PDB file of C-alpha atoms in Angstrom:
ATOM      1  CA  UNK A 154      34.506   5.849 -61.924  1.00  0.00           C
ATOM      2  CA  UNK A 155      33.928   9.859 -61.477  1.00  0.00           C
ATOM      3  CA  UNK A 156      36.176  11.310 -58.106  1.00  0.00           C
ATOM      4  CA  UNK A 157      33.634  12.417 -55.592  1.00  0.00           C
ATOM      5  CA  UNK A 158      35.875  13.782 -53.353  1.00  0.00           C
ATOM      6  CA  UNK A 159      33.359  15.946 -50.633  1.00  0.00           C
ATOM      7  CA  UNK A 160      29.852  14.497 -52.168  1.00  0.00           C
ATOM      8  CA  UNK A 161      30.731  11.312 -50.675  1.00  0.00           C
ATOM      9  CA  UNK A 162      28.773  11.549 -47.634  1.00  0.00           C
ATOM     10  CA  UNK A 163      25.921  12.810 -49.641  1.00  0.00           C
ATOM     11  CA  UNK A 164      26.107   9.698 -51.988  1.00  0.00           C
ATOM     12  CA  UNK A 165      25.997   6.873 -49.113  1.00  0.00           C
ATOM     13  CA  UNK A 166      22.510   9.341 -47.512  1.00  0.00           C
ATOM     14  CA  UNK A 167      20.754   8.716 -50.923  1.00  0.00           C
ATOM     15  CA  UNK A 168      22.115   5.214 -51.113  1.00  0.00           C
ATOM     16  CA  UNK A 169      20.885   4.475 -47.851  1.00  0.00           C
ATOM     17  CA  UNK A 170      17.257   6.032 -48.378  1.00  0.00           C
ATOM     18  CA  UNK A 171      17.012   4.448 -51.898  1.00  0.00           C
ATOM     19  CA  UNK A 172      17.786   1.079 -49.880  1.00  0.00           C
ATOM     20  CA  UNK A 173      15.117   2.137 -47.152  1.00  0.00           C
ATOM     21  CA  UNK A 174      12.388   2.726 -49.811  1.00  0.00           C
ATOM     22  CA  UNK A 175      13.168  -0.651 -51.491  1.00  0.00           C
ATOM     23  CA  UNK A 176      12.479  -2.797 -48.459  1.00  0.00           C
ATOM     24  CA  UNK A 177       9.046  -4.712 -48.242  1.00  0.00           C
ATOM     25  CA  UNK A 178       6.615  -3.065 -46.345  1.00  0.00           C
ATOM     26  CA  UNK A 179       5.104  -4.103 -42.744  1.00  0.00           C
ATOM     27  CA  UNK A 180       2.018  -5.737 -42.650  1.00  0.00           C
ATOM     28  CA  UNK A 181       2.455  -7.701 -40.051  1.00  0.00           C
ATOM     29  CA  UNK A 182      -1.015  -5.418 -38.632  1.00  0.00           C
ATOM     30  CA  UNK A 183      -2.731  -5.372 -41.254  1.00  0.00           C
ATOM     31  CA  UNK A 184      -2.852  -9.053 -42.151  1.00  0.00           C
ATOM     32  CA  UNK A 185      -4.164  -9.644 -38.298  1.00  0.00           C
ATOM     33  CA  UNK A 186      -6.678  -7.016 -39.084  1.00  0.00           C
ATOM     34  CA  UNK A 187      -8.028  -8.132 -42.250  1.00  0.00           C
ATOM     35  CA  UNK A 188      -8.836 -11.373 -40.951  1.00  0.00           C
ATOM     36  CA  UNK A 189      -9.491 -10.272 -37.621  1.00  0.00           C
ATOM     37  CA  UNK A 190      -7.868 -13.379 -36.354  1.00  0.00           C
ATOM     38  CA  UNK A 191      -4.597 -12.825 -33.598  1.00  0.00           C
ATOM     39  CA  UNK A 192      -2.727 -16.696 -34.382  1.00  0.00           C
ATOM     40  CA  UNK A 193      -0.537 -17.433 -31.234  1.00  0.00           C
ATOM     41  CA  UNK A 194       1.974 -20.239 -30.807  1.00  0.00           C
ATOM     42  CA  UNK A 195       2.307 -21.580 -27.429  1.00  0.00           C
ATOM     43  CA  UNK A 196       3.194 -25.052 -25.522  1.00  0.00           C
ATOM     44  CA  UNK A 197       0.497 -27.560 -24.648  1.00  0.00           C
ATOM     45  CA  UNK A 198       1.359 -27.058 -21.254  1.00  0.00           C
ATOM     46  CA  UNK A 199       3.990 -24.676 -19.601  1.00  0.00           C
ATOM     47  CA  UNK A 200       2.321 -23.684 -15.816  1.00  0.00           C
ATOM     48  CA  UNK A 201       2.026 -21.078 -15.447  1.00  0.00           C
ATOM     49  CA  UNK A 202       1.852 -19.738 -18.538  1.00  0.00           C
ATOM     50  CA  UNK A 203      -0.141 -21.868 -20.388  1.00  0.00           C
ATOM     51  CA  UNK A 204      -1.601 -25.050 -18.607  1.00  0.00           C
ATOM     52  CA  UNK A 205      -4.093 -26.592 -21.277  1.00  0.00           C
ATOM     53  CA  UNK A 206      -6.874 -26.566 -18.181  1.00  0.00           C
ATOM     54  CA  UNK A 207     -10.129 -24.323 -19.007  1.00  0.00           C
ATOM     55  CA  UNK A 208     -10.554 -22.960 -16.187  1.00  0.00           C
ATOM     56  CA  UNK A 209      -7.210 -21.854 -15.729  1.00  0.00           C
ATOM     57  CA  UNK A 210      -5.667 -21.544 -19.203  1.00  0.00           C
ATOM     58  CA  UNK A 211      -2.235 -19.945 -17.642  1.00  0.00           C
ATOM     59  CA  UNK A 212      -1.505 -16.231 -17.801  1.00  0.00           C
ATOM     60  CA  UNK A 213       0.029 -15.991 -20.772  1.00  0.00           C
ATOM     61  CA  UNK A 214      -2.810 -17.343 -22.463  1.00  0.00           C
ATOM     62  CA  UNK A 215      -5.394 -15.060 -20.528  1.00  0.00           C
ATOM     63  CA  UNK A 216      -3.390 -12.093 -20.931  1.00  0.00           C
ATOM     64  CA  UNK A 217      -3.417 -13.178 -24.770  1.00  0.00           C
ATOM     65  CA  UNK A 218      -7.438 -13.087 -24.453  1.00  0.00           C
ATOM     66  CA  UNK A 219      -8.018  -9.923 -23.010  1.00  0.00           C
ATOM     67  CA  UNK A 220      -5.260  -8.417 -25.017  1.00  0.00           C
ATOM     68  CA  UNK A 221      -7.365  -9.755 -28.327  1.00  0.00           C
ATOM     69  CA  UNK A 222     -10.941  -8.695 -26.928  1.00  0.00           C
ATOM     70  CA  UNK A 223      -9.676  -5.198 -26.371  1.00  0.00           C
ATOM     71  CA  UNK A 224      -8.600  -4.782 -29.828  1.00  0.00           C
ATOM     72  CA  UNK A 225     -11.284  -6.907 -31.861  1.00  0.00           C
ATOM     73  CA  UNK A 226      -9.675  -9.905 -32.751  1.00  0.00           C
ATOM     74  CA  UNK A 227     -10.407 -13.318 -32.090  1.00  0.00           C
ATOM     75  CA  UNK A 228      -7.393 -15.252 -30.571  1.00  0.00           C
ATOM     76  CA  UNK A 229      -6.620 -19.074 -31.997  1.00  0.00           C
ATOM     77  CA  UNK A 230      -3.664 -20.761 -29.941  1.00  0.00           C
ATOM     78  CA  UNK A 231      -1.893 -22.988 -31.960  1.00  0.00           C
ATOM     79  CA  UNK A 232       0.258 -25.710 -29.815  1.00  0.00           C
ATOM     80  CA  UNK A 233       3.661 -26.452 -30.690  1.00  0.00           C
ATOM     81  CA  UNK A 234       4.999 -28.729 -28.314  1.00  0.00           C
ATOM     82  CA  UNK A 235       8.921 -27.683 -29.124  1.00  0.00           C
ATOM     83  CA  UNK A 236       8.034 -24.649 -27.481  1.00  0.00           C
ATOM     84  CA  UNK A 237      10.617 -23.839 -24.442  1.00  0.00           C
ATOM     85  CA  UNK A 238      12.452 -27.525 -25.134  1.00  0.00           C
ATOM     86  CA  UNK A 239      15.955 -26.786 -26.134  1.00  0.00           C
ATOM     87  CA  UNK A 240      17.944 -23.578 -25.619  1.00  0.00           C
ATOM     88  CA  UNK A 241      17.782 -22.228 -28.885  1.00  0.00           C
ATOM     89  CA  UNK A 242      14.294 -20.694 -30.051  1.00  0.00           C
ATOM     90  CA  UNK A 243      15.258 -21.680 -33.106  1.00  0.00           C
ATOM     91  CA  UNK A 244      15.023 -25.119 -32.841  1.00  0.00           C
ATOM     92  CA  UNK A 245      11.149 -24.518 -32.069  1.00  0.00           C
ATOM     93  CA  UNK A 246      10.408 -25.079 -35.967  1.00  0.00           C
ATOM     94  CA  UNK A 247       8.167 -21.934 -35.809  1.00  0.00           C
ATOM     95  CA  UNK A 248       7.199 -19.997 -38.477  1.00  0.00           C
ATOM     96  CA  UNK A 249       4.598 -17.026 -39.543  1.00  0.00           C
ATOM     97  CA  UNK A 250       2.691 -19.056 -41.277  1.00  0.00           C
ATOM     98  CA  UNK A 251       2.000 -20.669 -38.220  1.00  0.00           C
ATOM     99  CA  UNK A 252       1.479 -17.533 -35.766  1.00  0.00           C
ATOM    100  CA  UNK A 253       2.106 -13.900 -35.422  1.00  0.00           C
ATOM    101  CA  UNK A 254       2.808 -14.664 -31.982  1.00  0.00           C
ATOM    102  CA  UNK A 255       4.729 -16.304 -29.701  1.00  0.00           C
ATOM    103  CA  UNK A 256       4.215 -17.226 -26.002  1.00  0.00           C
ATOM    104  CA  UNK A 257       4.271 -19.399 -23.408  1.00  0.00           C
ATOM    105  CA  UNK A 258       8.287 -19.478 -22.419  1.00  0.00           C
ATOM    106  CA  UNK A 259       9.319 -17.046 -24.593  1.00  0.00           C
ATOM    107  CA  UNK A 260      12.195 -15.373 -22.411  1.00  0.00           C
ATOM    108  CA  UNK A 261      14.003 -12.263 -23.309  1.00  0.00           C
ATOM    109  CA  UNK A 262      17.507 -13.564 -23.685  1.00  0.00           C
ATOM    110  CA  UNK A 263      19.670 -12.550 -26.174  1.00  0.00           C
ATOM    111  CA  UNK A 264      19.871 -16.002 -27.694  1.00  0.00           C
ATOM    112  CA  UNK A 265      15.946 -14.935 -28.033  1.00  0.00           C
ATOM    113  CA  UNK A 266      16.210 -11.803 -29.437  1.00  0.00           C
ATOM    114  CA  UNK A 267      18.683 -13.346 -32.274  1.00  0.00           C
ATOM    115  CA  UNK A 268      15.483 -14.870 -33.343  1.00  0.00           C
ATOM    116  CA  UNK A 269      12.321 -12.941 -32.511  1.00  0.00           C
ATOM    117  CA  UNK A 270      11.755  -9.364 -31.043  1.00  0.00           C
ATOM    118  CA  UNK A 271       9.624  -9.079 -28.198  1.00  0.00           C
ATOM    119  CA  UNK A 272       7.089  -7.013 -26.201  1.00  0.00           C
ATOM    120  CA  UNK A 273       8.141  -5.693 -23.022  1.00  0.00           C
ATOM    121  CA  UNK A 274       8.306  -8.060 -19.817  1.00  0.00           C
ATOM    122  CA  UNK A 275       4.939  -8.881 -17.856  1.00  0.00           C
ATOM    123  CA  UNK A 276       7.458 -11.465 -15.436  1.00  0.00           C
ATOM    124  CA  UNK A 277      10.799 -12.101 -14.032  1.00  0.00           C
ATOM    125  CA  UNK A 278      12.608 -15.214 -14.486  1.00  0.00           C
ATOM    126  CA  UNK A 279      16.026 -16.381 -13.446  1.00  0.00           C
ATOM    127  CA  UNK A 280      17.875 -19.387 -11.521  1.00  0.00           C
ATOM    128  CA  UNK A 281      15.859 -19.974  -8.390  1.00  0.00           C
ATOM    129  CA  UNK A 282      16.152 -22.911  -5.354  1.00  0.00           C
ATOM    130  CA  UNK A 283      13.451 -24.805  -3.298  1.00  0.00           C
ATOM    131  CA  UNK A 284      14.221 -26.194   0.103  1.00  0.00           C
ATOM    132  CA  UNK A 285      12.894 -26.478   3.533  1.00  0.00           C
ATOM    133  CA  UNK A 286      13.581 -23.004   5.427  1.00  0.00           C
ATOM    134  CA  UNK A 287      17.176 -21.989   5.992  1.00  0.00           C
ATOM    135  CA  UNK A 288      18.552 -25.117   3.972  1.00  0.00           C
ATOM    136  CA  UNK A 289      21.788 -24.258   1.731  1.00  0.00           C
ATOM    137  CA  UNK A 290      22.742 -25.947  -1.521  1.00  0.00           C
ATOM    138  CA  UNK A 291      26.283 -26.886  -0.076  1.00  0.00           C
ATOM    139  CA  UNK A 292      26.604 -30.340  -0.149  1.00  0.00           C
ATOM    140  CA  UNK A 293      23.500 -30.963  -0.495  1.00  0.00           C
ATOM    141  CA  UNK A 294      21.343 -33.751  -2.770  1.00  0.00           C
ATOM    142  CA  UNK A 295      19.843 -31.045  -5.589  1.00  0.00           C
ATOM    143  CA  UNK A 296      16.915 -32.373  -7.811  1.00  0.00           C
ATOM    144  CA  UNK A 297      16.826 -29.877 -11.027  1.00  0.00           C
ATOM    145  CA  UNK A 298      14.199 -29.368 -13.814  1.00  0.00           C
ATOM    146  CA  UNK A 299      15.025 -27.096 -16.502  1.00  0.00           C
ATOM    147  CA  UNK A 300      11.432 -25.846 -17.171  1.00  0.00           C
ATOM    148  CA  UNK A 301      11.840 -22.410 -19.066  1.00  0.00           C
ATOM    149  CA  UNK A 302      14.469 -22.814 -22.044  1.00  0.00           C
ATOM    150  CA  UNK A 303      17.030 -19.541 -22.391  1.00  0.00           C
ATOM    151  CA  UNK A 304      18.890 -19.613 -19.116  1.00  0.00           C
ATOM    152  CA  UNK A 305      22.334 -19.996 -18.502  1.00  0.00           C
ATOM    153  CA  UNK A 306      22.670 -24.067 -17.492  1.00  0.00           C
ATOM    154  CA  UNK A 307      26.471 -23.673 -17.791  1.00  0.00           C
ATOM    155  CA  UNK A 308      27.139 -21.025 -15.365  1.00  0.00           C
ATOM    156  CA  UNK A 309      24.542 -22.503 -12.971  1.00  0.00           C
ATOM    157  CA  UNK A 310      26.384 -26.022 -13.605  1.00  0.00           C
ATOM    158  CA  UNK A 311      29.776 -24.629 -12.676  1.00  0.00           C
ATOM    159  CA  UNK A 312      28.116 -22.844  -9.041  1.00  0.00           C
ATOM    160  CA  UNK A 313      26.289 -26.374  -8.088  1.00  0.00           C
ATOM    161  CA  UNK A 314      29.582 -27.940  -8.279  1.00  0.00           C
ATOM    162  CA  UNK A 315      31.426 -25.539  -6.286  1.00  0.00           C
ATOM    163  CA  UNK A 316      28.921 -25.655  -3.608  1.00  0.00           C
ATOM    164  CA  UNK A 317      29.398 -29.140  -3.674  1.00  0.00           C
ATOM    165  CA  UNK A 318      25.810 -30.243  -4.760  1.00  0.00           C
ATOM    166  CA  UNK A 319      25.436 -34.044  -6.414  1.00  0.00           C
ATOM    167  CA  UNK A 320      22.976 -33.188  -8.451  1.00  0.00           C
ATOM    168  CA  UNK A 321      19.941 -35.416 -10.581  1.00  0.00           C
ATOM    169  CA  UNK A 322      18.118 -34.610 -13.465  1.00  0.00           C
ATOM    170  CA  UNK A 323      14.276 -34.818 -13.539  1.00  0.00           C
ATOM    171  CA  UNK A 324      12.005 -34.257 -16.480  1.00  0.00           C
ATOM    172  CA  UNK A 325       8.784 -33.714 -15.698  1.00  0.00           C
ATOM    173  CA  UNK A 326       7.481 -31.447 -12.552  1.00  0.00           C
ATOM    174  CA  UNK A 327       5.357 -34.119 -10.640  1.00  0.00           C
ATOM    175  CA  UNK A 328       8.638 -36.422 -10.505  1.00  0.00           C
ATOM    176  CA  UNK A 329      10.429 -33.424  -8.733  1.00  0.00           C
ATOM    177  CA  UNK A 330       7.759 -32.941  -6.417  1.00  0.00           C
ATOM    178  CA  UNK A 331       7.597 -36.907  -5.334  1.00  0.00           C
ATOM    179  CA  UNK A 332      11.220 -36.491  -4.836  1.00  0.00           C
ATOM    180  CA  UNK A 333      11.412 -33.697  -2.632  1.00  0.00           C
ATOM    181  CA  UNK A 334       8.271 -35.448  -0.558  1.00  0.00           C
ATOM    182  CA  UNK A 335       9.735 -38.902  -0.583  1.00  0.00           C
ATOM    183  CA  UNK A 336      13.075 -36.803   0.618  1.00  0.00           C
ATOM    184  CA  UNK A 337      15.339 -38.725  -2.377  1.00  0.00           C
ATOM    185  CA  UNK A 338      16.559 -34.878  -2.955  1.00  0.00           C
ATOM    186  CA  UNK A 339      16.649 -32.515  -0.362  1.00  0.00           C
ATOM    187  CA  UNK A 340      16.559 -29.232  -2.672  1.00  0.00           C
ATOM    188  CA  UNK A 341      15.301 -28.179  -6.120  1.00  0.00           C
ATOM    189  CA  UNK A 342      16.522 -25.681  -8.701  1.00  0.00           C
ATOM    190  CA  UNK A 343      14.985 -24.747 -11.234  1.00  0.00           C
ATOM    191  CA  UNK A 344      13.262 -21.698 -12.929  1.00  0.00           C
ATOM    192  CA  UNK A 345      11.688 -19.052 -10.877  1.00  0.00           C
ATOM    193  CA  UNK A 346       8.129 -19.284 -12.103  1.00  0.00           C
ATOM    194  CA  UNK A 347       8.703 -22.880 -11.529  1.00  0.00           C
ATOM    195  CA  UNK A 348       9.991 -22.695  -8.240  1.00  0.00           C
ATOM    196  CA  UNK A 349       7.194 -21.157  -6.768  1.00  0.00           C
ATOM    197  CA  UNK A 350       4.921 -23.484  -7.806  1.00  0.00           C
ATOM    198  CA  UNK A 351       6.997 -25.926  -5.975  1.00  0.00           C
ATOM    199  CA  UNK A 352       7.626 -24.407  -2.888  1.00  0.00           C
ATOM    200  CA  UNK A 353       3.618 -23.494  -2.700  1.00  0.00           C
ATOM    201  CA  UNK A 354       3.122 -26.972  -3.879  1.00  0.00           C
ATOM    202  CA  UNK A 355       5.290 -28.756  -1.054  1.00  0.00           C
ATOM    203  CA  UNK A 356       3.558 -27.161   1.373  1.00  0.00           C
ATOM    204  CA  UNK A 357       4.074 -25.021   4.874  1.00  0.00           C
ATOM    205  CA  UNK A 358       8.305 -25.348   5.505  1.00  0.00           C
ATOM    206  CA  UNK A 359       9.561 -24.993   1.917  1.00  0.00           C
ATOM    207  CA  UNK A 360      10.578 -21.494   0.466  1.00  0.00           C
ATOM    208  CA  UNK A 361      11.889 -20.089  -2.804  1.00  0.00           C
ATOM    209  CA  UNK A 362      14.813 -18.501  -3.602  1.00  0.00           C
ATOM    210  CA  UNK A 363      16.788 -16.469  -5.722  1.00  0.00           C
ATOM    211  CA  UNK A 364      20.177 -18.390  -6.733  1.00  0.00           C
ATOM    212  CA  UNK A 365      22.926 -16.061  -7.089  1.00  0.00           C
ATOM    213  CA  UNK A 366      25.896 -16.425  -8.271  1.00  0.00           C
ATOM    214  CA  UNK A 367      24.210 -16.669 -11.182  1.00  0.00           C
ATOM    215  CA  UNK A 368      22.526 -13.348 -10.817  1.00  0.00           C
ATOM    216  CA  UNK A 369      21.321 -13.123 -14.118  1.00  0.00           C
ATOM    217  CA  UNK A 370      17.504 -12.465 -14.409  1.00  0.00           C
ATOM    218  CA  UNK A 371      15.358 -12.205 -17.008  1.00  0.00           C
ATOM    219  CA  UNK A 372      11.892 -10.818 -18.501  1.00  0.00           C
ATOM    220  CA  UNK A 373       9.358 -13.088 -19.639  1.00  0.00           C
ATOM    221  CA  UNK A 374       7.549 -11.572 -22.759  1.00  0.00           C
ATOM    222  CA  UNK A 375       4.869 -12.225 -25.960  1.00  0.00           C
ATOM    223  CA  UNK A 376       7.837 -12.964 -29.091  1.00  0.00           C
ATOM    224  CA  UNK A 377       7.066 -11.465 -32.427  1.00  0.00           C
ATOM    225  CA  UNK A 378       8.648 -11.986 -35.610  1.00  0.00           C
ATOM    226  CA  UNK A 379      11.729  -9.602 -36.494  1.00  0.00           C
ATOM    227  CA  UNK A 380      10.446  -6.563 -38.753  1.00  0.00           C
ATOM    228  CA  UNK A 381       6.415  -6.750 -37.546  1.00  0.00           C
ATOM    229  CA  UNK A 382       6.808  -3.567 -35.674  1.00  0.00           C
ATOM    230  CA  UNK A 383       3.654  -2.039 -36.776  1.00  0.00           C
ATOM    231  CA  UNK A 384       2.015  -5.513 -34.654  1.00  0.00           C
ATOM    232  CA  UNK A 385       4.243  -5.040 -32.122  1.00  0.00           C
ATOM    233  CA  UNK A 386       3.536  -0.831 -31.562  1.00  0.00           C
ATOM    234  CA  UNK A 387      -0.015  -2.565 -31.412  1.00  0.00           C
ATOM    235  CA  UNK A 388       0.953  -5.034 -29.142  1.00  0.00           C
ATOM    236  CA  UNK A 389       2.673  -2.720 -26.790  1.00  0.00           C
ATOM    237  CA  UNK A 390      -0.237  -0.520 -26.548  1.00  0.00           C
ATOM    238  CA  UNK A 391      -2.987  -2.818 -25.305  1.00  0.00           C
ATOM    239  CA  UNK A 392      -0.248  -4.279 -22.964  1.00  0.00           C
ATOM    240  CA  UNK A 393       0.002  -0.425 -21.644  1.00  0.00           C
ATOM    241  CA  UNK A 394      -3.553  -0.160 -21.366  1.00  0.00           C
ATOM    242  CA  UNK A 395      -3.634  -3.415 -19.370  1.00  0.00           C
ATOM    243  CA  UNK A 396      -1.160  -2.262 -16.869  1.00  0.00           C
ATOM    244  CA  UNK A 397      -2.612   0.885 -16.170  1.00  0.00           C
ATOM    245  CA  UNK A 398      -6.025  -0.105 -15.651  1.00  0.00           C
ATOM    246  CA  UNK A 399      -4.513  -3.258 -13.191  1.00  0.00           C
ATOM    247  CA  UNK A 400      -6.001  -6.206 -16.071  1.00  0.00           C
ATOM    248  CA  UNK A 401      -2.635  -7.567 -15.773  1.00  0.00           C
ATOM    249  CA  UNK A 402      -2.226  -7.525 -12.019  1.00  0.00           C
ATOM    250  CA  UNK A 403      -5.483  -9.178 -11.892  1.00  0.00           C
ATOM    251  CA  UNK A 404      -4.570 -11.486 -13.731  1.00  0.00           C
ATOM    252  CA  UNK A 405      -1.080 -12.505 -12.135  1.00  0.00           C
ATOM    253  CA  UNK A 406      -2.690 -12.429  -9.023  1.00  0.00           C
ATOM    254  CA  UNK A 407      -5.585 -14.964  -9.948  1.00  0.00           C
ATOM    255  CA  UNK A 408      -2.494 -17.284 -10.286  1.00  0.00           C
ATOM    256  CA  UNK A 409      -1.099 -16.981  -6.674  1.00  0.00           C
ATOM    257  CA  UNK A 410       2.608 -17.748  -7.670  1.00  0.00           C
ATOM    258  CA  UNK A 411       3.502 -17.275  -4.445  1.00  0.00           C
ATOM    259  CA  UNK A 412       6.514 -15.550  -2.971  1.00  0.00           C
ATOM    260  CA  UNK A 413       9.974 -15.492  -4.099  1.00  0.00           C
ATOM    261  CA  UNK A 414      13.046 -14.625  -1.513  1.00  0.00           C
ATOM    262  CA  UNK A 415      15.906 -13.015  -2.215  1.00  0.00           C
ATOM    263  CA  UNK A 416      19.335 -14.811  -0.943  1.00  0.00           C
ATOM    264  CA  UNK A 417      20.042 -13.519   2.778  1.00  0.00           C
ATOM    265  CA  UNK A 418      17.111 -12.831   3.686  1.00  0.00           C
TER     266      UNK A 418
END
């Protein structure tokens, strides 16, 4: 092997950009525009993102709409029911072949981002409580629904027991809510989104609230496949568009989530 001594450096620059022109090129774009078609994957049902009602399809899903119509697609939802069960995105069983795009409960962890790339946040997520006004979570009887996959359960696991909390598992939103009315639990944790829905839900009394410790919060966003950037720059730029013009606040507003405290106040 010839001694390159100094031309090193130059050797590993031409490697690199031989290696750069040899990978496949993006068409994530194109393929959407050649069929005109934007395939998204969401959940049957994940208020209140997506809610499977007409008149109220969730904001994900209406954000998805206007997002198409401005750039002259049509939008097909495709509904995977694995989507935001389980911790892992990867256990979803997505693939492109399926969709371009995820959404519904995709949330910008880093477990996420092992597994798709996404567009920036349009919501904040994180560990939040229910309870009637100036109620703690010390000692108290905690009913918790997971909701949104991608948060932290262990951290959150390790606070409820140091406050003291006996806590029970619930499964499905409308059991939580007969619960807390029937007064079997006497506070709720669960997802932000989620838990303003509840407290809304419940009624005049109950309030939402930030947990912390955990303070970890995070963005909820549209997931695209690794590599698509050119669909993603796309993406992005409607989503701009959307902001500036207030689309998107419209749209969050039309869903009255309802206020979210922070702890101490």
């Amino acid at each position: 092997m010839p001694r390159l001594g100094p031309y090193w450096p130059f050797v590993w620059l031409a490697l690199l950009l031989l290696g750069v022109y040899r990978l496949p090129p993006d068409t994530s774009l194109r393929d959407v525009e050649r069929v005109g078609v934007l395939r998204v994957c969401v959940p049957a049902a994940q208020p209140p993102l997506a809610t499977g009602e007409d008149d109220a399809p969730g904001i994900d899903v209406e954000l998805l709409r206007s997002l198409a119509s401005r750039a002259g697609w049509r939008l097909q939802l495709v509904t995977n029911q694995a989507i935001g069960r389980g911790f892992d995105p990867r256990n979803w069983r997505l693939t492109r072949a399926q969709c371009s795009v995820v959404a519904g409960g995709v949330v910008t962890t880093q477990t996420t981002r092992s597994f798709l790339d996404t567009t920036e946040p349009h919501l904040e997520t994180g560990w939040a409580f229910v309870a009637r006004e100036g109620a703690t979570l010390d000692g108290a009887a905690v009913g918790f629904l997971a909701a949104l996959a991608g948060l932290d359960r262990i951290a959150l696991s390790r606070d409820l027991r140091a406050r003291g909390a006996t806590v029970t598992l619930f499964g499905a939103y409308d059991e939580l809510v007969a619960a807390m009315t029937d007064g079997e639990v006497e506070a709720a944790v669960t997802e932000a989104l989620t838990a303003r829905r509840l407290a809304r839900d419940l009624g005049p009394g109950y309030a939402a609230t930030w947990l912390t410790p955990p303070r970890e919060r995070y963005g909820v966003a549209l997931g695209i496949w690794k590599g698509d950037l050119t669909l993603k720059r796309r993406l992005e730029r409607e989503l701009a568009a959307m902001r500036r013009d207030g689309t998107l606040a419209g749209i969050l507003a039309s869903y009255d989530l309802g206020p979210i405290g922070e702890p101490g106040e």
